[in-house]
Amino acid sequence: MGGYRVPEGSWLVIPLRALHRDPAVFPHPDVFDPGRWQTRTAESSAMDPSTDAYLPYGLGPRRCAGASLADTAAPVALAAIAATRTLMPVRPGGRLRSRPGLVDRPGRLMVTAVPRHPPGTGRAAHGGTVPSAAAPTPVPSPVLDEELRERWHRTARWIDTHIDRLYPAAPAPSLVTAWIPPDSAALPAGTGSAEHLARRLHRALVIPVRHLTEAGGHRWRPALAAEVIAALDGDAEACGPLIAALELIHTGALIVDDVQDGSPTRRGRPAAHTAFGAALALNGGTAAYFAFDRAIELAFSDDPPLCGGLREACLAGIRAAHTGQALDLQGHREEMDVAVDSGDPRQVLGLVRLTHRLKSGAPVGAALTAAALLTGADPPLRRALADFGTAVGTAYQMTDDVADLLGVTRDGVATKRVAEDLRAGKVTLPLAHAVTLLPRPRLRRLWRLVRDGVEEGDALAGVTAEVVACGAAEACTAEAESLVAGAWAGLGPLLPPGPRGRRLHDMARHIIRINRIA
């Protein structure tokens, strides 16, 4: 056989892996080239790869009986999926390892099929053009199950009652003992009555925060923590002050963030610093970070170990958020410059993802860690809940970058300007994804406009339309969905069976696609 003598009774094994990696049979075997199966080129060998060299079903009388069916069904199934969904790895950025055998196959490749956007938000061909004033089409928020919607609304109203307890609408003498340390309770003469002091503290510390909490908000962060507590049979009512404090921490962060970004509005009204001045806004916003400490004292003072664990979790979330904000304030322009010049977005993508995880993901992870501690969850479940919360918070920020391209409105009133981040020359996740989705000349032109500060008009509309049309917005949404799906794969099996866990999953998926209030 082929010049070799094969003794009778010998076993013959065709080295398929070596055959599939032979450049004489498959030119450039490590390159993804679907066209190699369509036509033979002069570069290929005389052997036709489509029939003679590729043997996935074996050969001869023992050839797989289902080969014909597989050859028909596999392309049809793949085409049906690819026509409406984007296949994304469950763990983006992970390294795909090959498992060698008779043939190469992926070691552990978990993917999720993410529904594509409606027409108007898809990817434009590289060679196509986008009208300069084309307006991106907003993606509608998915319909939330009516029972879960009502449950969410009830939870939000319940959270507000506990916000009133921590940050009351009217000044009361109890504010003095709440805000002033016990060893300072003996106030110096001349400070006035407790009522007078309460009014001053209320005006400076409470009103700027309530200015935002009274403007609405989905309350999804504390609501998600409350849903975890319910899923694990915890006492949500006893946890009310701490759950409310999670919303106050977030509100404080928004106030400080608006000062640092110079954002004039928030939730359809003047930002806190616009209404009360930067000094009062910064102080009141920063003080709100510590609402958790009073909430823990109110609800769990009789359990010092639990208090310590809860404080550690809350502080870890706040610390991570400040680290993320430090990266965000500096921006990622230098890394974007390198990406635009080289065509390699890995560093800028990595930094944007890290910023989102620290600034937005870690606080939600800390909230679910607190929920796990409150319900006595074991360490594996506690870790899975923290990972899930971090994934949801990070994914929310990824889709928030997409919402920035479209602007945010509520009841017809703008609550956030269109492309506010791009106006400020900020590198967002869609912009980083555009590095590999736009031809280099168009990418350079677009980045130059953003870097120099693009304002209202056709130029701004053209930039936002081009980022959306090239598929960058779609890539962000798919990445966000994949991130949550991967975290849920680790959490779901650890939760008690039944509808409670499913509600948590549905709520998380809705959060990342929810209409923004900002």
Coordinates of C-alpha atoms in Angstrom, one line a residue:
M1 CA 0.0 0.0 0.0
G2 CA 1.7 3.2 -1.2
G3 CA 5.0 1.3 -1.5
Y4 CA 4.8 -0.1 2.0
R5 CA 4.2 -3.8 2.8
V6 CA 1.4 -4.2 5.3
P7 CA 1.5 -7.6 7.1
E8 CA -1.8 -9.5 7.3
G9 CA -3.9 -8.8 10.4
S10 CA -2.3 -5.4 10.9
W11 CA -4.5 -2.5 12.3
L12 CA -4.4 0.6 10.1
V13 CA -5.2 4.0 11.7
I14 CA -5.5 7.1 9.5
P15 CA -3.8 10.0 11.3
L16 CA -6.7 12.4 10.6
R17 CA -5.2 15.2 12.8
A18 CA -1.9 15.1 10.9
L19 CA -3.8 14.9 7.6
H20 CA -5.9 18.0 8.5
R21 CA -2.8 19.9 9.4
D22 CA -0.8 19.0 6.3
P23 CA -0.1 22.2 4.2
A24 CA 0.2 20.1 1.1
V25 CA -3.4 19.1 1.4
F26 CA -4.9 22.1 3.3
P27 CA -2.9 25.3 2.5
H28 CA -2.5 27.5 5.6
P29 CA -4.4 24.9 7.8
D30 CA -4.6 27.2 10.9
V31 CA -6.4 30.0 9.0
F32 CA -10.2 30.2 9.1
D33 CA -11.0 30.0 5.4
P34 CA -14.4 28.6 4.6
G35 CA -13.7 29.2 0.9
R36 CA -11.4 26.3 0.9
W37 CA -14.4 24.0 0.8
Q38 CA -16.0 25.7 -2.2
T39 CA -13.4 25.6 -4.9
R40 CA -9.9 24.2 -5.5
T41 CA -7.2 26.6 -6.2
A42 CA -3.9 26.2 -8.0
E43 CA -2.3 26.3 -4.5
S44 CA -4.1 23.2 -3.3
S45 CA -2.9 19.7 -4.0
A46 CA -4.4 17.4 -6.7
M47 CA -6.4 15.9 -3.9
D48 CA -9.8 17.4 -3.5
P49 CA -10.1 18.3 0.3
S50 CA -13.9 18.2 0.2
T51 CA -14.0 14.5 -0.6
D52 CA -10.6 12.8 -0.2
A53 CA -8.8 14.3 2.7
Y54 CA -11.5 15.4 5.2
L55 CA -12.9 12.3 6.8
P56 CA -15.1 13.3 9.8
Y57 CA -17.4 10.3 9.4
G58 CA -14.8 7.6 8.7
L59 CA -14.4 5.7 5.4
G60 CA -15.5 2.4 3.8
P61 CA -18.3 0.1 4.9
R62 CA -18.1 1.3 8.5
R63 CA -18.7 5.0 7.6
C64 CA -21.2 6.7 9.9
A65 CA -24.7 5.9 8.8
G66 CA -25.9 9.4 9.7
A67 CA -23.4 11.2 7.5
S68 CA -25.9 12.3 4.9
L69 CA -28.4 13.5 7.4
A70 CA -25.7 15.4 9.3
D71 CA -24.4 17.1 6.1
T72 CA -27.9 18.3 5.5
A73 CA -29.1 19.2 9.0
A74 CA -25.9 20.9 10.3
P75 CA -25.7 23.7 7.7
V76 CA -29.5 24.3 7.8
A77 CA -29.4 24.6 11.7
L78 CA -26.4 26.8 11.6
A79 CA -27.9 29.1 9.0
A80 CA -31.1 29.3 10.9
I81 CA -29.3 30.3 14.1
A82 CA -26.9 32.7 12.4
A83 CA -29.7 34.5 10.6
T84 CA -31.3 35.8 13.8
R85 CA -28.7 35.4 16.6
T86 CA -25.1 36.2 17.4
L87 CA -23.1 33.4 18.9
M88 CA -20.9 34.7 21.8
P89 CA -18.7 32.9 24.2
V90 CA -20.1 32.6 27.6
R91 CA -16.9 33.8 29.1
P92 CA -15.6 36.6 26.8
G93 CA -11.8 36.9 26.6
G94 CA -11.2 33.4 27.7
R95 CA -8.6 31.3 25.9
L96 CA -9.9 28.6 23.7
R97 CA -7.7 25.4 24.0
S98 CA -7.6 22.6 21.6
R99 CA -8.1 19.0 22.7
P100 CA -6.1 16.8 20.3
G101 CA -7.4 13.3 19.5
L102 CA -8.1 11.6 16.2
V103 CA -9.3 15.1 15.2
D104 CA -8.9 18.5 16.9
R105 CA -11.9 19.7 18.8
P106 CA -12.3 22.6 21.3
G107 CA -11.6 21.8 24.9
R108 CA -14.6 23.6 26.5
L109 CA -16.4 25.9 24.3
M110 CA -19.6 27.3 25.9
V111 CA -21.5 29.8 23.7
T112 CA -24.8 31.6 24.0
A113 CA -27.1 32.6 21.1
V114 CA -28.0 36.3 21.7
P115 CA -30.9 37.7 19.7
R116 CA -29.9 40.3 17.2
H117 CA -31.3 43.9 17.2
P118 CA -34.3 44.8 15.2
P119 CA -33.7 46.2 11.6
G120 CA -32.0 49.5 11.7
T121 CA -29.4 48.7 14.3
G122 CA -27.5 46.0 12.5
R123 CA -24.0 46.1 11.1
A124 CA -23.2 48.0 7.9
A125 CA -20.8 46.5 5.4
H126 CA -17.3 47.8 5.6
G127 CA -17.5 49.2 2.2
G128 CA -20.9 50.9 2.8
T129 CA -21.6 54.4 3.7
V130 CA -23.8 55.8 6.5
P131 CA -25.6 59.1 5.9
S132 CA -24.0 61.7 8.2
A133 CA -27.3 62.6 9.8
A134 CA -28.7 59.1 10.1
A135 CA -30.2 58.6 13.5
P136 CA -29.7 55.4 15.4
T137 CA -32.8 53.4 16.2
P138 CA -33.3 52.8 19.9
V139 CA -33.7 49.1 20.9
P140 CA -37.0 48.6 22.8
S141 CA -36.8 47.3 26.3
P142 CA -38.0 43.7 26.5
V143 CA -41.4 43.0 27.9
L144 CA -41.2 42.1 31.6
D145 CA -43.5 39.4 32.9
E146 CA -46.5 41.2 34.5
E147 CA -46.2 39.4 37.8
L148 CA -42.5 40.2 38.1
R149 CA -43.1 43.8 37.0
E150 CA -45.7 44.3 39.8
R151 CA -43.4 42.6 42.3
W152 CA -40.5 44.9 41.3
H153 CA -42.8 48.0 41.6
R154 CA -43.9 46.9 45.1
T155 CA -40.3 46.3 46.1
A156 CA -39.4 49.8 44.9
R157 CA -42.1 51.4 46.9
W158 CA -41.0 49.4 50.0
I159 CA -37.4 50.5 49.4
D160 CA -38.6 54.1 49.4
T161 CA -40.2 53.7 52.8
H162 CA -36.9 52.7 54.2
I163 CA -35.1 55.5 52.4
D164 CA -37.5 57.8 54.3
R165 CA -36.4 56.2 57.5
L166 CA -32.8 56.9 56.8
Y167 CA -33.2 60.2 54.9
P168 CA -36.6 61.6 56.1
A169 CA -38.4 64.2 54.0
A170 CA -38.6 66.6 57.0
P171 CA -35.9 67.4 59.6
A172 CA -36.3 65.7 63.0
P173 CA -34.2 65.8 66.1
S174 CA -33.3 62.1 65.6
L175 CA -31.0 63.3 62.7
V176 CA -28.7 64.9 65.3
T177 CA -28.0 61.5 66.9
A178 CA -27.9 59.8 63.5
W179 CA -25.2 62.1 62.1
I180 CA -23.2 63.2 65.1
P181 CA -21.0 60.6 66.8
P182 CA -22.1 59.5 70.2
D183 CA -19.0 60.9 72.0
S184 CA -20.0 64.3 70.5
A185 CA -23.6 64.1 71.9
A186 CA -22.8 66.7 74.6
L187 CA -23.0 69.7 72.2
P188 CA -21.1 72.9 73.1
A189 CA -23.2 75.7 74.4
G190 CA -24.5 78.1 71.8
T191 CA -25.1 75.5 69.0
G192 CA -28.8 76.1 69.3
S193 CA -31.6 73.6 69.8
A194 CA -31.6 70.1 68.4
E195 CA -34.4 71.2 66.1
H196 CA -32.2 74.0 64.7
L197 CA -29.2 71.7 64.2
A198 CA -31.4 69.1 62.6
R199 CA -32.7 71.6 60.1
R200 CA -29.1 72.6 59.1
L201 CA -28.0 69.0 58.7
H202 CA -31.1 68.1 56.8
R203 CA -30.6 71.0 54.4
A204 CA -26.9 70.1 53.7
L205 CA -26.9 66.2 53.9
V206 CA -30.4 65.0 53.1
I207 CA -32.0 67.4 50.6
P208 CA -29.3 67.1 47.9
V209 CA -29.7 63.3 48.0
R210 CA -33.5 63.3 48.1
H211 CA -33.4 65.7 45.2
L212 CA -32.3 62.7 43.1
T213 CA -34.2 59.9 44.9
E214 CA -37.5 61.8 44.5
A215 CA -36.8 62.1 40.7
G216 CA -37.4 58.4 40.2
G217 CA -35.1 55.6 39.3
H218 CA -35.6 51.9 38.8
R219 CA -34.2 50.9 42.2
W220 CA -32.9 47.8 40.5
R221 CA -29.8 47.4 42.6
P222 CA -31.5 47.1 46.0
A223 CA -34.4 45.2 44.3
L224 CA -32.0 42.6 43.0
A225 CA -30.6 42.2 46.5
A226 CA -34.1 41.9 47.9
E227 CA -34.9 39.2 45.3
V228 CA -31.8 37.2 46.3
I229 CA -32.9 37.4 50.0
A230 CA -36.4 36.2 49.0
A231 CA -35.0 33.4 46.9
L232 CA -32.9 32.1 49.9
D233 CA -35.9 32.4 52.3
G234 CA -34.4 35.4 54.2
D235 CA -36.3 38.0 56.1
A236 CA -36.4 40.9 53.7
E237 CA -38.3 43.2 56.1
A238 CA -35.5 43.0 58.7
C239 CA -33.0 43.8 56.0
G240 CA -35.0 46.9 54.8
P241 CA -32.7 49.6 56.0
L242 CA -29.6 48.0 54.5
I243 CA -31.3 47.4 51.2
A244 CA -32.4 51.0 51.1
A245 CA -28.9 52.1 51.9
L246 CA -27.7 50.4 48.7
E247 CA -29.8 52.9 46.7
L248 CA -28.5 55.8 48.8
I249 CA -24.9 54.7 48.1
H250 CA -25.7 54.6 44.4
T251 CA -27.3 58.0 44.6
G252 CA -24.3 59.5 46.3
A253 CA -22.1 58.1 43.5
L254 CA -24.3 59.7 40.9
I255 CA -24.1 63.1 42.6
V256 CA -20.3 63.0 42.8
D257 CA -20.0 61.6 39.3
D258 CA -22.1 64.5 37.9
V259 CA -19.8 67.0 39.5
Q260 CA -16.7 65.4 38.1
D261 CA -18.2 65.0 34.7
G262 CA -19.8 68.4 34.6
S263 CA -23.2 66.9 33.8
P264 CA -25.9 69.6 34.1
T265 CA -28.9 67.3 34.4
R266 CA -29.9 64.0 36.0
R267 CA -33.2 62.2 35.7
G268 CA -34.8 65.1 33.9
R269 CA -34.0 67.8 36.5
P270 CA -31.0 69.8 37.4
A271 CA -28.1 67.8 38.8
A272 CA -27.5 68.2 42.5
H273 CA -24.5 70.4 42.0
T274 CA -26.5 72.6 39.6
A275 CA -29.3 73.0 42.1
F276 CA -27.2 73.3 45.4
G277 CA -23.7 74.1 44.3
A278 CA -20.7 71.8 43.9
A279 CA -19.5 72.0 47.6
L280 CA -22.8 70.9 49.1
A281 CA -23.3 68.3 46.4
L282 CA -19.9 66.7 46.9
N283 CA -20.3 66.6 50.7
G284 CA -23.8 65.3 50.6
G285 CA -23.0 62.7 48.0
T286 CA -19.9 61.5 49.8
A287 CA -21.9 61.3 53.1
A288 CA -24.4 59.0 51.4
Y289 CA -21.7 56.4 50.9
F290 CA -21.9 55.7 54.6
A291 CA -25.6 55.2 54.8
F292 CA -24.9 51.5 55.1
D293 CA -23.2 52.0 58.5
R294 CA -26.3 53.5 60.1
A295 CA -28.5 50.9 58.4
I296 CA -26.4 48.0 59.8
E297 CA -26.5 49.5 63.3
L298 CA -30.3 50.0 63.1
A299 CA -31.0 46.4 62.0
F300 CA -28.2 44.1 63.2
S301 CA -26.5 45.7 66.2
D302 CA -27.1 42.5 68.2
D303 CA -24.9 40.4 65.8
P304 CA -21.4 41.9 65.8
P305 CA -19.9 39.2 63.4
L306 CA -22.7 39.8 60.9
C307 CA -22.2 43.6 61.2
G308 CA -18.5 43.2 60.5
G309 CA -19.1 41.0 57.5
L310 CA -21.7 43.4 56.1
R311 CA -19.4 46.5 56.6
E312 CA -16.5 44.7 54.9
A313 CA -18.7 43.8 51.9
C314 CA -20.0 47.4 51.6
L315 CA -16.6 49.0 52.0
A316 CA -15.1 46.6 49.4
G317 CA -17.8 47.7 46.9
I318 CA -17.2 51.4 47.6
R319 CA -13.5 51.0 47.4
A320 CA -13.6 49.2 44.0
A321 CA -16.0 51.9 42.7
H322 CA -13.6 54.6 43.5
T323 CA -10.8 52.7 41.8
G324 CA -12.9 52.3 38.7
Q325 CA -13.8 56.0 38.8
A326 CA -10.1 56.8 39.0
L327 CA -9.5 55.0 35.7
D328 CA -12.7 56.6 34.2
L329 CA -11.7 60.1 35.1
Q330 CA -8.3 59.7 33.4
G331 CA -10.0 58.2 30.4
H332 CA -8.4 55.8 27.9
R333 CA -7.3 58.1 25.1
E334 CA -3.7 57.0 24.9
E335 CA -4.8 53.4 24.6
M336 CA -7.3 54.3 22.0
D337 CA -4.7 56.2 20.0
V338 CA -2.6 53.0 20.0
A339 CA -5.5 50.9 19.0
V340 CA -6.5 53.2 16.1
D341 CA -2.9 53.2 14.8
S342 CA -2.3 49.5 15.2
G343 CA -5.7 48.1 14.6
D344 CA -5.3 46.1 17.9
P345 CA -8.0 47.0 20.5
R346 CA -7.1 44.5 23.1
Q347 CA -5.6 46.9 25.6
V348 CA -8.2 49.6 25.3
L349 CA -11.0 47.0 25.5
G350 CA -9.4 45.4 28.5
L351 CA -9.2 48.8 30.3
V352 CA -12.7 49.8 29.5
R353 CA -14.0 46.4 30.7
L354 CA -12.0 46.7 33.9
T355 CA -13.3 50.2 34.5
H356 CA -16.9 49.0 34.1
R357 CA -16.3 46.0 36.4
L358 CA -14.8 48.1 39.2
K359 CA -17.1 51.2 38.9
S360 CA -20.4 49.5 38.2
G361 CA -20.0 45.8 38.7
A362 CA -18.2 45.5 42.0
P363 CA -20.9 47.5 44.0
V364 CA -23.6 45.2 42.8
G365 CA -21.4 42.2 43.6
A366 CA -21.0 43.7 47.1
A367 CA -24.7 44.1 47.4
L368 CA -25.4 40.4 46.6
T369 CA -22.5 39.4 48.9
A370 CA -24.4 41.3 51.7
A371 CA -27.6 39.5 50.7
A372 CA -25.7 36.1 50.9
L373 CA -24.4 37.0 54.4
L374 CA -27.9 38.0 55.6
T375 CA -29.3 34.6 54.5
G376 CA -26.4 32.5 55.8
A377 CA -25.4 31.3 52.3
D378 CA -22.4 28.9 52.2
P379 CA -19.1 30.1 50.7
P380 CA -19.6 28.6 47.2
L381 CA -23.1 30.2 46.9
R382 CA -21.8 33.5 48.3
R383 CA -19.0 33.5 45.7
A384 CA -21.4 32.7 42.9
L385 CA -23.8 35.5 44.0
A386 CA -21.0 38.0 44.1
D387 CA -19.9 36.9 40.6
F388 CA -23.4 37.2 39.3
G389 CA -23.9 40.6 40.8
T390 CA -20.6 41.8 39.4
A391 CA -21.6 40.5 36.0
V392 CA -25.0 42.2 36.1
G393 CA -23.6 45.5 37.2
T394 CA -20.8 45.3 34.5
A395 CA -23.3 44.3 31.8
Y396 CA -25.6 47.2 32.8
Q397 CA -22.8 49.6 32.2
M398 CA -21.9 48.1 28.9
T399 CA -25.4 48.6 27.7
D400 CA -25.5 52.0 29.3
D401 CA -22.6 52.9 26.9
V402 CA -25.0 51.9 24.0
A403 CA -27.8 54.0 25.5
D404 CA -25.4 57.0 25.6
L405 CA -25.3 56.8 21.8
L406 CA -29.1 57.2 21.6
G407 CA -29.7 59.6 24.4
V408 CA -32.1 59.0 27.3
T409 CA -35.6 60.3 27.6
R410 CA -38.5 59.8 29.9
D411 CA -42.0 60.9 29.0
G412 CA -40.6 62.8 26.1
V413 CA -38.2 64.8 28.3
A414 CA -34.4 64.3 27.8
T415 CA -32.8 63.0 31.0
K416 CA -29.4 62.6 29.3
R417 CA -28.1 64.2 26.2
V418 CA -27.4 62.1 23.1
A419 CA -23.8 60.9 23.0
E420 CA -22.8 62.8 26.1
D421 CA -19.8 60.6 26.5
L422 CA -18.7 61.0 22.9
R423 CA -19.1 64.8 23.2
A424 CA -16.6 64.7 26.1
G425 CA -14.1 62.7 24.0
K426 CA -14.6 59.7 26.3
V427 CA -13.7 56.2 25.1
T428 CA -16.7 53.9 25.6
L429 CA -17.1 50.2 24.9
P430 CA -18.8 50.7 21.6
L431 CA -16.0 53.0 20.4
A432 CA -13.4 50.4 21.5
H433 CA -15.3 47.6 19.6
A434 CA -15.4 49.8 16.5
V435 CA -11.6 49.5 16.1
T436 CA -12.0 46.1 14.5
L437 CA -15.4 46.8 12.8
L438 CA -14.5 49.9 10.8
P439 CA -12.0 50.2 8.0
R440 CA -8.9 52.0 9.2
P441 CA -9.5 55.3 7.3
R442 CA -13.0 55.7 8.6
L443 CA -11.9 54.7 12.1
R444 CA -9.2 57.4 12.1
R445 CA -11.6 60.0 10.9
L446 CA -14.2 59.0 13.5
W447 CA -11.7 59.0 16.4
R448 CA -10.3 62.4 15.3
L449 CA -13.8 63.9 15.5
V450 CA -14.4 62.4 19.0
R451 CA -11.0 63.2 20.3
D452 CA -11.2 66.9 19.2
G453 CA -14.7 67.2 20.7
V454 CA -17.7 66.7 18.5
E455 CA -20.7 68.9 19.1
E456 CA -24.4 69.0 18.0
G457 CA -25.3 68.7 14.3
D458 CA -24.6 66.4 11.5
A459 CA -21.1 65.5 12.7
L460 CA -22.4 64.2 16.0
A461 CA -25.3 62.4 14.3
G462 CA -22.8 60.9 11.8
V463 CA -20.5 59.6 14.5
T464 CA -23.2 58.0 16.6
A465 CA -24.8 56.5 13.4
E466 CA -21.5 55.0 12.2
V467 CA -20.7 53.5 15.6
V468 CA -24.1 51.8 15.7
A469 CA -24.2 50.8 12.0
C470 CA -20.8 49.1 12.1
G471 CA -22.0 46.6 14.7
A472 CA -20.2 48.1 17.7
A473 CA -23.5 48.6 19.7
E474 CA -24.6 45.1 18.8
A475 CA -21.3 43.7 20.0
C476 CA -21.7 45.5 23.3
T477 CA -25.2 44.1 23.9
A478 CA -24.1 40.6 22.9
E479 CA -21.1 40.8 25.3
A480 CA -23.3 42.0 28.1
E481 CA -25.8 39.2 27.5
S482 CA -23.0 36.7 27.4
L483 CA -21.4 37.9 30.6
V484 CA -24.7 37.5 32.5
A485 CA -25.3 34.1 31.0
G486 CA -21.9 32.9 32.0
A487 CA -22.4 34.1 35.6
W488 CA -25.8 32.5 35.8
A489 CA -24.4 29.2 34.6
G490 CA -22.4 29.2 37.8
L491 CA -25.1 30.4 40.1
G492 CA -28.3 28.8 38.8
P493 CA -27.5 25.2 39.9
L494 CA -26.7 26.4 43.5
L495 CA -30.1 28.1 44.0
P496 CA -33.1 26.3 45.5
P497 CA -35.3 24.9 42.8
G498 CA -38.5 26.7 41.9
P499 CA -39.8 30.0 40.5
R500 CA -37.8 32.2 42.8
G501 CA -34.5 31.5 41.1
R502 CA -36.1 31.9 37.7
R503 CA -37.4 35.4 38.8
L504 CA -33.9 36.4 39.7
H505 CA -32.6 35.3 36.3
D506 CA -35.4 37.1 34.4
M507 CA -34.9 40.2 36.5
A508 CA -31.2 40.3 35.7
R509 CA -31.7 39.9 32.0
H510 CA -34.3 42.7 32.0
I511 CA -32.0 45.0 34.0
I512 CA -29.3 45.0 31.2
R513 CA -31.9 45.9 28.6
I514 CA -34.0 48.3 30.6
N515 CA -34.9 51.8 29.4
R516 CA -32.5 54.1 31.1
I517 CA -33.5 56.9 33.5
A518 CA -30.0 58.2 34.2

